[in-house]
GROMACS .gro file of C-alpha atoms in nm:
model
  465
    1MET     CA    1   9.297   5.448   2.592
    2MET     CA    2   9.024   5.483   2.331
    3LYS     CA    3   9.173   5.201   2.127
    4THR     CA    4   9.186   4.971   2.431
    5ALA     CA    5   8.822   5.046   2.515
    6MET     CA    6   8.709   4.969   2.160
    7THR     CA    7   8.901   4.641   2.161
    8SER     CA    8   8.751   4.534   2.494
    9ALA     CA    9   8.401   4.619   2.375
   10ALA     CA   10   8.449   4.420   2.056
   11LEU     CA   11   8.572   4.115   2.248
   12LEU     CA   12   8.278   4.140   2.487
   13LEU     CA   13   8.025   4.168   2.206
   14SER     CA   14   8.182   3.879   2.017
   15ALA     CA   15   8.053   3.648   2.290
   16CYS     CA   16   7.693   3.741   2.203
   17THR     CA   17   7.475   3.539   1.972
   18VAL     CA   18   7.119   3.578   1.855
   19ALA     CA   19   7.076   3.213   1.752
   20PRO     CA   20   6.803   3.023   1.942
   21THR     CA   21   6.918   2.759   2.189
   22TYR     CA   22   6.882   2.415   2.034
   23GLU     CA   23   6.651   2.168   2.208
   24ARG     CA   24   6.578   1.822   2.079
   25PRO     CA   25   6.205   1.785   2.001
   26SER     CA   26   6.023   1.559   2.242
   27VAL     CA   27   5.867   1.244   2.096
   28LYS     CA   28   5.670   1.028   2.339
   29LEU     CA   29   5.751   0.661   2.290
   30PRO     CA   30   5.718   0.350   2.510
   31GLN     CA   31   6.038   0.262   2.692
   32THR     CA   32   6.052  -0.075   2.517
   33TYR     CA   33   5.916  -0.220   2.196
   34GLN     CA   34   5.753  -0.502   2.393
   35ALA     CA   35   5.604  -0.339   2.703
   36ALA     CA   36   5.498  -0.668   2.861
   37GLN     CA   37   5.855  -0.799   2.875
   38THR     CA   38   6.150  -0.700   3.089
   39ALA     CA   39   6.365  -0.426   2.944
   40VAL     CA   40   6.732  -0.484   2.886
   41GLU     CA   41   6.998  -0.226   2.958
   42ASP     CA   42   6.987   0.073   2.726
   43ALA     CA   43   7.246   0.059   2.451
   44PRO     CA   44   7.462   0.366   2.394
   45ALA     CA   45   7.432   0.555   2.069
   46ALA     CA   46   7.668   0.419   1.807
   47VAL     CA   47   7.865   0.598   1.542
   48GLY     CA   48   7.883   0.426   1.207
   49MET     CA   49   7.750   0.080   1.132
   50SER     CA   50   7.820  -0.252   1.304
   51PRO     CA   51   7.872  -0.564   1.089
   52TRP     CA   52   7.540  -0.715   1.198
   53TRP     CA   53   7.529  -0.951   0.898
   54GLU     CA   54   7.814  -1.153   1.049
   55VAL     CA   55   7.567  -1.319   1.291
   56LEU     CA   56   7.438  -1.523   0.995
   57GLY     CA   57   7.771  -1.706   0.994
   58ASP     CA   58   7.843  -1.709   0.619
   59ALA     CA   59   8.197  -1.608   0.522
   60GLN     CA   60   8.104  -1.554   0.157
   61LEU     CA   61   7.820  -1.322   0.257
   62ASN     CA   62   8.058  -1.120   0.473
   63LEU     CA   63   8.291  -1.074   0.176
   64TRP     CA   64   8.004  -0.974  -0.049
   65VAL     CA   65   7.867  -0.712   0.190
   66ASN     CA   66   8.209  -0.558   0.244
   67ARG     CA   67   8.266  -0.561  -0.130
   68ALA     CA   68   7.935  -0.385  -0.194
   69LEU     CA   69   8.010  -0.121   0.069
   70ALA     CA   70   8.347  -0.053  -0.092
   71GLN     CA   71   8.261  -0.069  -0.462
   72SER     CA   72   7.893   0.016  -0.505
   73PRO     CA   73   7.823   0.341  -0.695
   74GLN     CA   74   7.569   0.426  -0.423
   75THR     CA   75   7.832   0.429  -0.149
   76GLN     CA   76   8.084   0.607  -0.372
   77ALA     CA   77   7.831   0.884  -0.438
   78ALA     CA   78   7.755   0.909  -0.066
   79ALA     CA   79   8.127   0.935   0.012
   80ALA     CA   80   8.161   1.216  -0.242
   81ARG     CA   81   7.873   1.401  -0.074
   82VAL     CA   82   8.058   1.372   0.256
   83GLN     CA   83   8.368   1.524   0.097
   84GLU     CA   84   8.158   1.808  -0.043
   85ALA     CA   85   8.002   1.878   0.297
   86ASP     CA   86   8.345   1.873   0.463
   87ALA     CA   87   8.471   2.128   0.212
   88LEU     CA   88   8.171   2.354   0.281
   89MET     CA   89   8.238   2.317   0.654
   90ARG     CA   90   8.601   2.426   0.608
   91GLN     CA   91   8.484   2.718   0.397
   92ALA     CA   92   8.243   2.834   0.666
   93GLY     CA   93   8.500   2.785   0.941
   94ALA     CA   94   8.756   2.995   0.755
   95ALA     CA   95   8.537   3.303   0.811
   96LEU     CA   96   8.629   3.286   1.181
   97PHE     CA   97   8.981   3.402   1.092
   98PRO     CA   98   9.110   3.718   0.920
   99GLU     CA   99   9.188   3.704   0.551
  100VAL     CA  100   9.540   3.826   0.464
  101ASN     CA  101   9.639   3.920   0.108
  102LEU     CA  102   9.974   4.006  -0.045
  103SER     CA  103   9.993   4.265  -0.320
  104VAL     CA  104  10.305   4.327  -0.529
  105GLY     CA  105  10.295   4.561  -0.826
  106GLY     CA  106  10.472   4.808  -1.045
  107VAL     CA  107  10.345   5.076  -1.285
  108ASN     CA  108  10.517   5.271  -1.561
  109ASN     CA  109  10.330   5.587  -1.664
  110GLN     CA  110  10.395   5.860  -1.919
  111VAL     CA  111  10.188   6.178  -1.902
  112THR     CA  112  10.094   6.384  -2.204
  113GLN     CA  113  10.255   6.722  -2.268
  114LEU     CA  114   9.959   6.840  -2.473
  115GLY     CA  115   9.689   6.806  -2.210
  116ALA     CA  116   9.465   7.076  -2.069
  117VAL     CA  117   9.702   7.117  -1.773
  118PRO     CA  118  10.059   7.182  -1.888
  119VAL     CA  119  10.330   6.967  -1.732
  120SER     CA  120  10.612   7.157  -1.566
  121PRO     CA  121  10.937   7.116  -1.759
  122SER     CA  122  11.110   7.025  -1.433
  123LEU     CA  123  10.895   6.713  -1.390
  124PRO     CA  124  10.976   6.394  -1.580
  125VAL     CA  125  10.728   6.285  -1.842
  126ALA     CA  126  10.783   5.912  -1.771
  127ARG     CA  127  10.718   5.796  -1.414
  128THR     CA  128  10.755   5.467  -1.231
  129ASP     CA  129  10.589   5.339  -0.914
  130ARG     CA  130  10.670   5.020  -0.720
  131ALA     CA  131  10.462   4.890  -0.427
  132VAL     CA  132  10.434   4.588  -0.199
  133SER     CA  133  10.176   4.554   0.077
  134LEU     CA  134   9.989   4.319   0.308
  135SER     CA  135   9.620   4.378   0.365
  136THR     CA  136   9.363   4.212   0.588
  137SER     CA  137   8.994   4.233   0.661
  138TYR     CA  138   8.794   4.076   0.940
  139GLU     CA  139   8.427   4.092   1.029
  140LEU     CA  140   8.375   4.104   1.404
  141ASP     CA  141   8.136   3.826   1.496
  142VAL     CA  142   7.936   4.050   1.730
  143TRP     CA  143   7.601   3.877   1.686
  144GLY     CA  144   7.724   3.525   1.621
  145LYS     CA  145   7.666   3.543   1.247
  146VAL     CA  146   7.988   3.367   1.154
  147ARG     CA  147   7.957   3.116   1.435
  148SER     CA  148   7.600   3.032   1.330
  149ALA     CA  149   7.715   2.974   0.974
  150ASP     CA  150   7.998   2.755   1.101
  151GLN     CA  151   7.760   2.556   1.324
  152ALA     CA  152   7.517   2.505   1.036
  153ALA     CA  153   7.797   2.383   0.809
  154ARG     CA  154   7.926   2.146   1.075
  155ALA     CA  155   7.579   2.004   1.130
  156GLN     CA  156   7.536   1.956   0.754
  157ALA     CA  157   7.870   1.776   0.740
  158LEU     CA  158   7.752   1.546   1.019
  159SER     CA  159   7.422   1.498   0.836
  160SER     CA  160   7.609   1.387   0.525
  161ARG     CA  161   7.788   1.122   0.728
  162TYR     CA  162   7.464   0.988   0.870
  163ALA     CA  163   7.313   0.994   0.521
  164GLN     CA  164   7.613   0.791   0.408
  165ALA     CA  165   7.551   0.545   0.692
  166THR     CA  166   7.186   0.520   0.585
  167VAL     CA  167   7.296   0.430   0.232
  168GLN     CA  168   7.539   0.173   0.371
  169THR     CA  169   7.275   0.018   0.599
  170THR     CA  170   7.022  -0.004   0.318
  171LEU     CA  171   7.279  -0.148   0.078
  172ALA     CA  172   7.399  -0.409   0.328
  173ALA     CA  173   7.039  -0.513   0.396
  174SER     CA  174   6.971  -0.537   0.022
  175VAL     CA  175   7.274  -0.762  -0.030
  176VAL     CA  176   7.172  -0.987   0.259
  177GLN     CA  177   6.812  -1.005   0.137
  178ALA     CA  178   6.927  -1.095  -0.216
  179TRP     CA  179   7.155  -1.361  -0.071
  180LEU     CA  180   6.870  -1.501   0.142
  181SER     CA  181   6.647  -1.507  -0.164
  182LEU     CA  182   6.907  -1.711  -0.352
  183ARG     CA  183   6.947  -1.957  -0.066
  184SER     CA  184   6.570  -1.991  -0.028
  185LEU     CA  185   6.522  -2.052  -0.400
  186ASP     CA  186   6.806  -2.306  -0.400
  187ALA     CA  187   6.629  -2.495  -0.119
  188GLN     CA  188   6.293  -2.476  -0.299
  189ILE     CA  189   6.453  -2.601  -0.621
  190ALA     CA  190   6.605  -2.894  -0.430
  191VAL     CA  191   6.266  -2.976  -0.276
  192THR     CA  192   6.100  -2.960  -0.617
  193ARG     CA  193   6.359  -3.188  -0.774
  194ASP     CA  194   6.314  -3.444  -0.495
  195SER     CA  195   5.938  -3.427  -0.539
  196LEU     CA  196   5.973  -3.462  -0.915
  197ARG     CA  197   6.190  -3.771  -0.873
  198ASN     CA  198   5.941  -3.925  -0.630
  199ARG     CA  199   5.652  -3.859  -0.863
  200GLN     CA  200   5.843  -4.006  -1.156
  201GLU     CA  201   5.896  -4.319  -0.950
  202ALA     CA  202   5.526  -4.325  -0.860
  203ALA     CA  203   5.433  -4.279  -1.227
  204ALA     CA  204   5.665  -4.569  -1.317
  205ILE     CA  205   5.491  -4.788  -1.059
  206ILE     CA  206   5.153  -4.699  -1.208
  207ALA     CA  207   5.279  -4.779  -1.557
  208LYS     CA  208   5.401  -5.122  -1.442
  209ARG     CA  209   5.070  -5.190  -1.272
  210GLN     CA  210   4.886  -5.087  -1.589
  211ALA     CA  211   5.104  -5.324  -1.792
  212GLY     CA  212   5.014  -5.603  -1.551
  213GLY     CA  213   4.647  -5.522  -1.567
  214LEU     CA  214   4.635  -5.386  -1.213
  215ALA     CA  215   4.579  -5.022  -1.314
  216SER     CA  216   4.381  -4.854  -1.585
  217GLU     CA  217   4.478  -4.599  -1.849
  218VAL     CA  218   4.293  -4.343  -1.641
  219ASP     CA  219   4.543  -4.396  -1.358
  220VAL     CA  220   4.836  -4.350  -1.597
  221GLN     CA  221   4.695  -4.029  -1.740
  222ALA     CA  222   4.611  -3.897  -1.393
  223ALA     CA  223   4.980  -3.913  -1.297
  224GLN     CA  224   5.093  -3.689  -1.583
  225PRO     CA  225   4.949  -3.353  -1.465
  226ALA     CA  226   5.138  -3.382  -1.136
  227LEU     CA  227   5.467  -3.434  -1.324
  228LEU     CA  228   5.401  -3.142  -1.558
  229ALA     CA  229   5.307  -2.914  -1.268
  230LEU     CA  230   5.634  -2.989  -1.092
  231GLN     CA  231   5.832  -2.927  -1.410
  232ALA     CA  232   5.662  -2.588  -1.449
  233GLN     CA  233   5.726  -2.515  -1.082
  234SER     CA  234   6.095  -2.597  -1.123
  235ALA     CA  235   6.125  -2.371  -1.429
  236ASP     CA  236   5.963  -2.080  -1.244
  237LEU     CA  237   6.193  -2.124  -0.945
  238LEU     CA  238   6.496  -2.124  -1.175
  239ARG     CA  239   6.366  -1.803  -1.334
  240GLN     CA  240   6.333  -1.637  -0.994
  241ARG     CA  241   6.683  -1.750  -0.898
  242ALA     CA  242   6.830  -1.595  -1.212
  243LEU     CA  243   6.662  -1.262  -1.123
  244SER     CA  244   6.795  -1.273  -0.766
  245GLU     CA  245   7.142  -1.358  -0.895
  246ASN     CA  246   7.128  -1.063  -1.137
  247LEU     CA  247   7.019  -0.831  -0.854
  248LEU     CA  248   7.305  -0.949  -0.634
  249GLY     CA  249   7.549  -0.887  -0.920
  250VAL     CA  250   7.428  -0.528  -0.957
  251LEU     CA  251   7.450  -0.466  -0.581
  252LEU     CA  252   7.809  -0.597  -0.586
  253ASN     CA  253   7.893  -0.390  -0.894
  254SER     CA  254   7.963  -0.720  -1.075
  255PRO     CA  255   7.714  -0.769  -1.360
  256GLY     CA  256   7.708  -1.130  -1.479
  257LEU     CA  257   7.789  -1.268  -1.133
  258THR     CA  258   7.728  -1.642  -1.092
  259VAL     CA  259   7.662  -1.790  -0.748
  260ASP     CA  260   7.699  -2.158  -0.665
  261SER     CA  261   7.392  -2.335  -0.536
  262ASP     CA  262   7.361  -2.391  -0.162
  263VAL     CA  263   7.043  -2.526  -0.004
  264VAL     CA  264   7.143  -2.449   0.357
  265LEU     CA  265   6.962  -2.158   0.521
  266PRO     CA  266   7.127  -2.011   0.835
  267ALA     CA  267   6.954  -2.020   1.170
  268ALA     CA  268   6.761  -1.704   1.253
  269PRO     CA  269   6.917  -1.501   1.537
  270THR     CA  270   6.736  -1.500   1.871
  271VAL     CA  271   6.587  -1.161   1.956
  272PRO     CA  272   6.617  -1.065   2.325
  273ALA     CA  273   6.304  -0.959   2.512
  274GLY     CA  274   6.224  -0.599   2.598
  275LEU     CA  275   6.442  -0.413   2.349
  276PRO     CA  276   6.471  -0.048   2.463
  277SER     CA  277   6.329   0.220   2.235
  278SER     CA  278   6.654   0.414   2.291
  279LEU     CA  279   6.803   0.184   2.027
  280LEU     CA  280   6.649   0.425   1.779
  281ASN     CA  281   6.948   0.648   1.854
  282ASP     CA  282   7.156   0.403   1.650
  283ARG     CA  283   6.950   0.458   1.337
  284PRO     CA  284   7.145   0.682   1.098
  285ASP     CA  285   6.830   0.832   0.945
  286VAL     CA  286   6.717   0.951   1.290
  287ARG     CA  287   7.057   1.107   1.353
  288ASP     CA  288   7.056   1.256   1.007
  289ALA     CA  289   6.718   1.418   1.076
  290GLU     CA  290   6.847   1.567   1.402
  291ALA     CA  291   7.166   1.696   1.239
  292GLN     CA  292   6.953   1.869   0.977
  293LEU     CA  293   6.745   2.020   1.258
  294ILE     CA  294   7.059   2.155   1.428
  295ALA     CA  295   7.166   2.311   1.098
  296ALA     CA  296   6.822   2.467   1.049
  297ASN     CA  297   6.834   2.605   1.404
  298ALA     CA  298   7.174   2.764   1.337
  299ARG     CA  299   7.048   2.923   1.016
  300ILE     CA  300   6.792   3.113   1.223
  301GLY     CA  301   7.081   3.276   1.408
  302LEU     CA  302   7.245   3.357   1.078
  303ALA     CA  303   6.930   3.529   0.953
  304ARG     CA  304   6.873   3.717   1.279
  305ALA     CA  305   7.230   3.848   1.280
  306ALA     CA  306   7.161   4.021   0.947
  307LEU     CA  307   6.915   4.250   1.133
  308PHE     CA  308   7.200   4.408   1.332
  309PRO     CA  309   7.495   4.626   1.228
  310ALA     CA  310   7.799   4.452   1.080
  311LEU     CA  311   8.141   4.565   1.205
  312SER     CA  312   8.448   4.506   0.992
  313LEU     CA  313   8.814   4.583   1.056
  314THR     CA  314   9.048   4.654   0.765
  315ALA     CA  315   9.423   4.708   0.775
  316ALA     CA  316   9.704   4.741   0.524
  317ALA     CA  317  10.079   4.786   0.556
  318GLY     CA  318  10.350   4.806   0.294
  319SER     CA  319  10.589   5.030   0.110
  320GLN     CA  320  10.576   5.237  -0.207
  321SER     CA  321  10.858   5.394  -0.404
  322ALA     CA  322  10.939   5.515  -0.752
  323ASP     CA  323  11.267   5.325  -0.747
  324LEU     CA  324  11.288   4.959  -0.665
  325SER     CA  325  11.607   5.019  -0.463
  326ASN     CA  326  11.418   5.248  -0.225
  327LEU     CA  327  11.116   5.023  -0.184
  328PHE     CA  328  11.216   4.887   0.156
  329LYS     CA  329  11.350   5.206   0.311
  330PRO     CA  330  11.164   5.341   0.617
  331GLU     CA  331  11.054   5.646   0.423
  332ALA     CA  332  10.860   5.424   0.178
  333PHE     CA  333  10.648   5.264   0.452
  334THR     CA  334  10.267   5.300   0.425
  335PHE     CA  335   9.997   5.199   0.670
  336SER     CA  336   9.618   5.217   0.703
  337LEU     CA  337   9.365   5.098   0.962
  338GLY     CA  338   8.990   5.125   0.938
  339LEU     CA  339   8.667   5.030   1.110
  340ASN     CA  340   8.354   4.997   0.900
  341ILE     CA  341   8.001   4.978   1.035
  342LEU     CA  342   7.722   4.874   0.803
  343ALA     CA  343   7.379   4.903   0.962
  344PRO     CA  344   7.049   4.823   0.788
  345ILE     CA  345   6.814   5.121   0.787
  346PHE     CA  346   6.537   5.030   0.546
  347ASP     CA  347   6.488   4.715   0.340
  348ALA     CA  348   6.106   4.699   0.321
  349GLY     CA  349   6.103   4.401   0.560
  350ARG     CA  350   6.330   4.180   0.349
  351ARG     CA  351   6.551   4.068   0.640
  352ASP     CA  352   6.250   4.006   0.864
  353ALA     CA  353   6.101   3.794   0.588
  354VAL     CA  354   6.422   3.589   0.569
  355VAL     CA  355   6.405   3.527   0.946
  356ALA     CA  356   6.042   3.415   0.914
  357GLN     CA  357   6.138   3.193   0.621
  358VAL     CA  358   6.422   3.008   0.797
  359THR     CA  359   6.210   2.980   1.113
  360ALA     CA  360   5.935   2.810   0.914
  361GLN     CA  361   6.196   2.584   0.755
  362GLN     CA  362   6.323   2.492   1.102
  363GLN     CA  363   5.970   2.401   1.207
  364GLN     CA  364   5.935   2.179   0.900
  365VAL     CA  365   6.263   2.003   0.978
  366ALA     CA  366   6.154   1.957   1.342
  367ALA     CA  367   5.829   1.798   1.227
  368ASN     CA  368   6.027   1.576   0.990
  369TYR     CA  369   6.250   1.469   1.280
  370ARG     CA  370   5.948   1.370   1.490
  371GLN     CA  371   5.797   1.179   1.196
  372THR     CA  372   6.129   1.003   1.134
  373VAL     CA  373   6.138   0.887   1.496
  374LEU     CA  374   5.778   0.764   1.478
  375ASN     CA  375   5.846   0.579   1.152
  376ALA     CA  376   6.158   0.424   1.301
  377PHE     CA  377   5.963   0.300   1.602
  378ARG     CA  378   5.697   0.154   1.375
  379ASP     CA  379   5.962  -0.018   1.160
  380ALA     CA  380   6.107  -0.184   1.468
  381ARG     CA  381   5.766  -0.292   1.601
  382ASP     CA  382   5.668  -0.431   1.259
  383ALA     CA  383   5.996  -0.621   1.228
  384LEU     CA  384   5.959  -0.763   1.581
  385SER     CA  385   5.604  -0.874   1.508
  386ASN     CA  386   5.714  -1.036   1.184
  387THR     CA  387   6.000  -1.225   1.350
  388GLU     CA  388   5.770  -1.356   1.624
  389GLN     CA  389   5.489  -1.464   1.391
  390GLN     CA  390   5.722  -1.610   1.128
  391ALA     CA  391   5.892  -1.815   1.401
  392ALA     CA  392   5.553  -1.948   1.510
  393ALA     CA  393   5.459  -2.026   1.150
  394GLU     CA  394   5.790  -2.207   1.095
  395ARG     CA  395   5.731  -2.429   1.400
  396SER     CA  396   5.382  -2.524   1.278
  397LEU     CA  397   5.499  -2.592   0.925
  398GLN     CA  398   5.788  -2.803   1.052
  399ALA     CA  399   5.544  -3.017   1.249
  400GLN     CA  400   5.322  -3.041   0.940
  401GLN     CA  401   5.617  -3.152   0.727
  402GLN     CA  402   5.712  -3.427   0.972
  403SER     CA  403   5.353  -3.551   0.981
  404LEU     CA  404   5.324  -3.555   0.602
  405GLN     CA  405   5.660  -3.732   0.566
  406ALA     CA  406   5.528  -4.008   0.789
  407SER     CA  407   5.205  -4.017   0.587
  408VAL     CA  408   5.398  -4.054   0.258
  409ARG     CA  409   5.604  -4.344   0.401
  410LEU     CA  410   5.293  -4.527   0.519
  411THR     CA  411   5.112  -4.464   0.193
  412GLN     CA  412   5.411  -4.597  -0.001
  413LEU     CA  413   5.402  -4.917   0.202
  414ARG     CA  414   5.027  -4.957   0.145
  415VAL     CA  415   5.070  -4.897  -0.230
  416ASN     CA  416   5.347  -5.158  -0.245
  417ALA     CA  417   5.121  -5.400  -0.064
  418GLY     CA  418   4.839  -5.326  -0.308
  419LEU     CA  419   4.610  -5.198  -0.033
  420VAL     CA  420   4.548  -4.852  -0.185
  421ALA     CA  421   4.557  -4.706  -0.534
  422PRO     CA  422   4.880  -4.532  -0.648
  423LEU     CA  423   4.688  -4.208  -0.698
  424VAL     CA  424   4.659  -4.182  -0.320
  425LEU     CA  425   5.040  -4.169  -0.308
  426LEU     CA  426   5.043  -3.888  -0.563
  427ASP     CA  427   4.810  -3.684  -0.342
  428ALA     CA  428   5.028  -3.747  -0.036
  429GLN     CA  429   5.341  -3.649  -0.227
  430ARG     CA  430   5.175  -3.332  -0.355
  431ASN     CA  431   5.078  -3.233  -0.001
  432LEU     CA  432   5.430  -3.300   0.121
  433ASN     CA  433   5.581  -3.095  -0.160
  434GLU     CA  434   5.361  -2.798  -0.078
  435ALA     CA  435   5.441  -2.827   0.294
  436GLU     CA  436   5.817  -2.847   0.233
  437LEU     CA  437   5.806  -2.543   0.006
  438SER     CA  438   5.600  -2.354   0.263
  439LEU     CA  439   5.851  -2.445   0.535
  440VAL     CA  440   6.145  -2.316   0.328
  441ARG     CA  441   5.960  -1.993   0.254
  442ALA     CA  442   5.869  -1.950   0.619
  443ARG     CA  443   6.233  -1.991   0.725
  444ALA     CA  444   6.342  -1.741   0.460
  445ALA     CA  445   6.069  -1.498   0.569
  446ARG     CA  446   6.182  -1.527   0.931
  447LEU     CA  447   6.540  -1.450   0.829
  448ALA     CA  448   6.420  -1.160   0.614
  449ALA     CA  449   6.227  -1.024   0.913
  450ALA     CA  450   6.544  -1.050   1.123
  451VAL     CA  451   6.731  -0.849   0.859
  452ASP     CA  452   6.454  -0.590   0.867
  453LEU     CA  453   6.488  -0.576   1.246
  454PHE     CA  454   6.864  -0.522   1.226
  455LYS     CA  455   6.801  -0.241   0.980
  456ALA     CA  456   6.518  -0.092   1.188
  457LEU     CA  457   6.736  -0.082   1.501
  458GLY     CA  458   7.029   0.076   1.323
  459GLY     CA  459   7.244  -0.236   1.322
  460GLY     CA  460   7.132  -0.461   1.606
  461TRP     CA  461   7.065  -0.470   1.978
  462GLN     CA  462   7.417  -0.517   2.116
  463PRO     CA  463   7.577  -0.217   2.297
  464ARG     CA  464   7.852  -0.068   2.083
  465SER     CA  465   8.118   0.192   2.148
   0.00000   0.00000   0.00000
């Protein structure tokens, strides 16, 4: 009866826990990033990372990003950290179950006949002892100590996965940005080469006119600085391309990578109006911060449980005999069962200090979570603003380019007709070159802002399962 009562009491107490109830910190944010526009349906929280870079429509880029995610030392290190956290989680979870040990042994002893206590002649001097036993020990989780440790380990394992997703998101964005930089530089190099060819033709026209007495030496010399400036511009663009190519090679774990030139920049994706702020739930760094907060909350329960008595059950069963042949006879059977209670009496406030310490740590992690959410919201707003303004700038620069192209054609006709000096054509070509370069850079900046927006929203704005 007594044994049954103790068992029932232990089971009842095992349902108790002194850990605080977890509540997600409240962070006040607007419902949408663009309050003046109509909100779209909230997207559910996503696990992992969506292949958002595929919207750019480049098959080679898709291969490169997947290659980087699989082979980069950054992602390999993050994967190893996940494995480490999983192992710690299994270690903490194992404490929920009893530990069983097997012991098998044998001892041969010989006692001295010259000791202080004489040995009876009827007793053998040499003795043998054989034993086999199973033993177990189990700490009753009365105050939720083991469960708190298990919850903290599980949250840390989840945190490691979100940290891995953060590394993957950052790496994918870096690969795409390096690729965009290459494509932008290729387009700028093509523009510069076209401008250089046009200016060489203009310089040849001036030289012919000078030979025919229609232009002076001053006109010939005035054409040279424009040619030299374009040559220097081309060399600098080639230098920048080599650096971007080297960066892409490192990101892909392929030093010495060479990338073929391609002047085509993809169209920037259209951003829907009224993106919901709940998309922040898709950001792995936000989820990582919350997982760390859950772990910190569980560690408070672990520290609080140390203030209360610890109850442990121990048991052992086996057999012991001098002769191996008698080891498994009923008479050789041994058994023990024990209940240990270890209660703190005086520790000069050490355990209370530990509780205060982990509570302060939990408050720090909670503040970090709120700051992470605020930073994430700002990242998204900044990226949205950049995409909108870069789109406006691209439209203006495109109109400017078309106007200057028409101006260069008309000036060329007037030069051919001898109505204006060739130097006027050089000025028009210089203005067109600068406008075309600005247009390419604006398109690249708009695409880069779109990549930043994908990253800021945790992978995009499409609902994912």
